[in-house]
Amino acid sequence: MAIVPNGPVLALRGISKRFGAVQALTDIDLEVHAGEVVALVGDNGAGKSTLVKSIAGVGPADEGVIEWQGRPVQVTRPHDAQELGIATVYQDLALCDNIDVVGNLFLGREILRAGVLDEVEMERRSRELLQTLSIRIPSVRIPIASLSGGQRQTVAIARSMLGEPKLVILDEPTAALGVEQTAQVLDLVERLRDRGLAVILISHNMADVKAVADRVAVLRLGRNNGTFDVKTTSQEDIISAITGATDNAVTRRKARSGEVAK
């Protein structure tokens, strides 16, 4: 299949996932374009984490098609996603507190010169990367443990950029952050969009969603329950879709059957 120039970077078609007797995802459709932030929202158990794992190759879907830049692809392991250009920043960040910023940025991707770590080059690239993303920290040689929560989150996002991804998935990036730190992270999300990246933002915070997202995709009980344009949709309408006050027909049938998404 030829690549569609103006088509979505990522398109999910009929993605389904089952865990034993529990149908966690059913016929999920989702599109994300370059230079767009799509917020993925839903109540606990809506299937957000399961869907993200399917995209990232951590928990491959049982059914459905993943299209990348207009062609169907197989994503059965994290390496497949990384090779395509999909970077995922999970809520736990996976940073090493006792290692400095440079060491965390290049963890697993160390630059060697004659079999020895090239600390000078890694530091140079770290400074360049952080400067490009307008990330301000006291020093690239400061231990991660000395940074604030917002600074840690921005370092984790910066690390995902080393592979030059086309799509970045952010799992609750502002959870447990203060107002100033949240603003710092949201500013970075906007800069990723301005650089032409596609961004999937998983969040429970509707203020954050309204601040940076272009569209909102709602999951409820493992199914699509609406996709909304942020500029033309009220927060109340989005919350209604999340809680089920405006269920679509297939979701109502699933709720009546007593099935619960993971």
Coordinates of C-alpha atoms in Angstrom, one line a residue:
M1 CA 0.0 0.0 0.0
A2 CA 1.3 3.4 -0.9
I3 CA 2.0 6.0 1.8
V4 CA -0.7 8.6 2.0
P5 CA 1.1 12.0 2.1
N6 CA -1.7 13.8 4.1
G7 CA -3.0 10.7 5.9
P8 CA -2.5 9.8 9.6
V9 CA 0.8 8.8 10.9
L10 CA -0.9 6.1 13.0
A11 CA -4.3 4.5 12.3
L12 CA -5.9 1.8 14.3
R13 CA -8.6 -0.2 12.6
G14 CA -10.8 -2.6 14.6
I15 CA -8.3 -3.3 17.4
S16 CA -9.5 -5.9 19.9
K17 CA -7.9 -7.5 22.9
R18 CA -9.1 -10.2 25.2
F19 CA -7.7 -11.4 28.6
G20 CA -9.3 -14.8 29.2
A21 CA -13.0 -14.2 29.6
V22 CA -12.6 -10.4 29.7
Q23 CA -12.9 -8.5 26.5
A24 CA -10.7 -5.5 27.2
L25 CA -10.9 -3.8 23.8
T26 CA -13.5 -4.2 21.1
D27 CA -13.2 -2.7 17.6
I28 CA -11.2 0.4 18.5
D29 CA -10.5 2.9 15.8
L30 CA -8.1 5.8 16.2
E31 CA -6.1 8.1 14.0
V32 CA -3.3 10.5 14.9
H33 CA -1.8 13.0 12.4
A34 CA 1.6 14.7 12.3
G35 CA 1.6 18.0 14.3
E36 CA -1.4 16.9 16.3
V37 CA -2.0 16.1 20.0
V38 CA -4.8 13.5 20.5
A39 CA -5.8 13.1 24.1
L40 CA -6.9 9.5 25.0
V41 CA -9.3 9.7 28.0
G42 CA -11.6 7.4 29.8
D43 CA -12.5 6.2 33.3
N44 CA -10.5 3.6 35.1
G45 CA -10.9 0.3 33.3
A46 CA -11.8 2.0 30.0
G47 CA -8.9 0.2 28.2
K48 CA -6.5 3.1 27.8
S49 CA -3.4 1.3 29.1
T50 CA -4.3 -1.9 27.1
L51 CA -4.6 0.2 23.9
V52 CA -1.3 1.9 24.5
K53 CA 0.4 -1.4 25.1
S54 CA -1.0 -2.7 21.8
I55 CA 0.5 0.3 20.0
A56 CA 3.8 0.1 21.8
G57 CA 4.2 -3.7 21.2
V58 CA 4.0 -4.6 24.9
G59 CA 0.7 -6.4 24.6
P60 CA -0.1 -7.0 20.9
A61 CA -3.7 -6.9 19.8
D62 CA -5.6 -10.1 19.1
E63 CA -7.5 -8.6 16.1
G64 CA -7.4 -5.5 14.0
V65 CA -5.0 -3.6 11.9
I66 CA -2.3 -1.1 12.8
E67 CA -1.4 1.3 9.9
W68 CA 1.7 3.3 10.0
Q69 CA 2.0 6.1 7.4
G70 CA -0.7 4.5 5.3
R71 CA 0.5 0.9 5.3
P72 CA -0.4 -2.0 7.6
V73 CA 2.4 -3.1 10.0
Q74 CA 3.0 -5.8 12.6
V75 CA 3.8 -4.5 16.1
T76 CA 4.4 -7.6 18.2
R77 CA 7.2 -6.3 20.4
P78 CA 8.5 -3.0 21.7
H79 CA 11.4 -3.1 19.2
D80 CA 8.9 -3.1 16.3
A81 CA 7.3 0.1 17.6
Q82 CA 10.7 1.7 18.1
E83 CA 11.8 0.8 14.6
L84 CA 8.7 2.5 13.2
G85 CA 9.3 5.6 15.1
I86 CA 6.9 5.2 18.1
A87 CA 8.3 6.3 21.5
T88 CA 6.4 5.7 24.7
V89 CA 7.0 7.6 28.0
Y90 CA 5.3 5.6 30.8
Q91 CA 4.1 7.1 34.0
D92 CA 6.9 5.6 36.1
L93 CA 9.5 7.3 33.7
A94 CA 12.0 4.5 34.2
L95 CA 14.8 6.9 35.3
C96 CA 17.8 6.0 37.4
D97 CA 17.9 8.4 40.4
N98 CA 21.6 7.9 41.1
I99 CA 22.7 8.6 37.5
D100 CA 23.1 12.1 36.0
V101 CA 21.0 13.5 33.2
V102 CA 23.5 12.5 30.5
G103 CA 23.6 9.0 31.8
N104 CA 19.8 8.7 31.8
L105 CA 19.4 10.2 28.3
F106 CA 21.8 7.7 26.8
L107 CA 21.0 4.7 29.0
G108 CA 21.1 1.7 26.7
R109 CA 22.2 4.0 23.8
E110 CA 25.7 4.9 25.1
I111 CA 28.1 6.3 22.6
L112 CA 31.5 4.5 22.4
R113 CA 34.8 5.6 21.0
A114 CA 37.4 2.9 20.8
G115 CA 35.4 0.7 23.2
V116 CA 35.2 3.5 25.8
L117 CA 32.3 5.7 26.8
D118 CA 32.5 9.0 24.9
E119 CA 31.4 11.2 27.8
V120 CA 32.3 14.4 26.0
E121 CA 30.1 13.6 22.9
M122 CA 27.2 12.4 25.0
E123 CA 27.3 15.6 27.1
R124 CA 27.4 17.7 23.9
R125 CA 24.4 15.9 22.4
S126 CA 22.5 16.1 25.7
R127 CA 23.0 19.9 25.9
E128 CA 22.0 20.2 22.2
L129 CA 18.9 18.1 22.7
L130 CA 17.7 20.0 25.8
Q131 CA 18.4 23.3 24.2
T132 CA 16.4 22.3 21.1
L133 CA 13.4 21.4 23.2
S134 CA 13.9 24.5 25.4
I135 CA 14.3 22.3 28.5
R136 CA 16.0 24.2 31.4
I137 CA 17.7 22.2 34.1
P138 CA 20.6 23.3 36.4
S139 CA 23.2 21.0 34.8
V140 CA 23.3 17.9 32.6
R141 CA 25.6 16.4 35.2
I142 CA 23.2 16.7 38.1
P143 CA 21.8 13.4 39.4
I144 CA 18.2 12.8 38.5
A145 CA 17.3 12.5 42.2
S146 CA 18.1 16.2 42.5
L147 CA 15.5 17.3 39.9
S148 CA 11.9 18.3 40.5
G149 CA 9.1 16.1 39.3
G150 CA 8.5 18.3 36.3
Q151 CA 12.1 18.4 35.4
R152 CA 12.3 14.6 35.6
Q153 CA 9.3 14.3 33.3
T154 CA 10.9 16.6 30.7
V155 CA 14.1 14.6 30.8
A156 CA 12.1 11.4 30.2
I157 CA 10.4 12.9 27.3
A158 CA 13.7 14.3 25.9
R159 CA 15.2 10.8 26.1
S160 CA 12.4 9.5 23.9
M161 CA 13.4 12.0 21.3
L162 CA 16.9 10.5 20.8
G163 CA 15.4 7.9 18.4
E164 CA 13.9 10.7 16.3
P165 CA 10.3 9.3 16.7
K166 CA 7.3 10.4 14.6
L167 CA 4.8 9.6 17.3
V168 CA 5.3 10.1 21.1
I169 CA 2.9 8.5 23.6
L170 CA 2.8 10.2 27.0
D171 CA 1.1 8.3 29.8
E172 CA -0.2 10.7 32.5
P173 CA 2.8 13.1 32.2
T174 CA 1.4 15.6 34.7
A175 CA 0.2 13.2 37.4
A176 CA 1.2 14.3 40.9
L177 CA 2.9 17.5 39.6
G178 CA 2.3 21.0 40.9
V179 CA 0.9 23.9 38.9
E180 CA 4.3 25.2 37.8
Q181 CA 5.7 21.8 37.0
T182 CA 2.6 20.9 35.0
A183 CA 2.9 24.0 33.0
Q184 CA 6.5 23.1 32.2
V185 CA 5.5 19.7 30.9
L186 CA 2.5 21.0 28.9
D187 CA 4.7 23.6 27.3
L188 CA 7.0 20.8 26.1
V189 CA 4.0 18.8 24.7
E190 CA 3.1 21.9 22.6
R191 CA 6.7 22.1 21.4
L192 CA 6.6 18.5 20.3
R193 CA 3.5 19.3 18.2
D194 CA 5.1 22.4 16.8
R195 CA 8.0 20.2 15.7
G196 CA 5.6 18.2 13.6
L197 CA 5.3 15.2 15.8
A198 CA 2.2 13.2 16.4
V199 CA 1.4 13.0 20.2
I200 CA -1.0 10.7 22.1
L201 CA -1.6 12.2 25.6
I202 CA -3.2 9.9 28.2
S203 CA -4.6 12.0 31.0
H204 CA -7.3 12.2 33.6
N205 CA -6.9 16.0 33.9
M206 CA -9.4 17.7 31.7
A207 CA -7.8 21.1 32.2
D208 CA -4.5 19.7 30.7
V209 CA -6.5 18.1 27.9
K210 CA -8.2 21.3 27.0
A211 CA -5.0 23.2 27.3
V212 CA -2.9 21.2 24.7
A213 CA -5.0 18.6 22.9
D214 CA -6.4 19.2 19.4
R215 CA -8.8 16.2 19.6
V216 CA -10.1 14.0 22.4
A217 CA -10.7 10.2 21.9
V218 CA -12.9 8.8 24.6
L219 CA -12.8 5.1 25.6
R220 CA -15.6 3.5 27.7
L221 CA -15.8 -0.1 28.6
G222 CA -13.2 -1.0 26.0
R223 CA -14.9 0.7 23.1
N224 CA -14.9 4.0 21.3
N225 CA -17.3 6.4 22.8
G226 CA -16.7 9.5 20.7
T227 CA -13.9 11.7 19.2
F228 CA -14.3 15.4 19.9
D229 CA -12.7 18.6 18.6
V230 CA -11.4 20.4 21.6
K231 CA -12.1 23.9 20.4
T232 CA -15.7 23.2 19.6
T233 CA -16.6 20.8 22.4
S234 CA -17.4 21.7 26.0
Q235 CA -15.6 20.0 28.9
E236 CA -19.0 18.8 30.1
D237 CA -19.8 17.0 26.9
I238 CA -16.4 15.2 27.1
I239 CA -17.0 14.2 30.7
S240 CA -20.5 12.9 29.7
A241 CA -18.9 10.6 27.2
I242 CA -16.4 9.4 29.7
T243 CA -19.0 8.7 32.4
G244 CA -21.5 7.1 30.0
A245 CA -24.1 9.8 30.1
T246 CA -23.8 9.9 26.3
D247 CA -23.0 6.3 25.5
N248 CA -23.1 5.1 22.0
A249 CA -25.3 2.2 21.1
V250 CA -22.6 -0.5 21.2
T251 CA -21.3 0.7 24.6
R252 CA -24.8 0.6 26.0
R253 CA -25.2 -3.0 24.9
K254 CA -21.9 -4.0 26.4
A255 CA -22.7 -2.3 29.7
R256 CA -26.1 -4.2 29.9
S257 CA -24.3 -7.5 29.2
G258 CA -22.1 -6.9 32.3
E259 CA -18.7 -7.0 30.6
V260 CA -16.0 -5.0 32.2
A261 CA -12.9 -3.7 30.3
K262 CA -9.5 -4.0 31.8

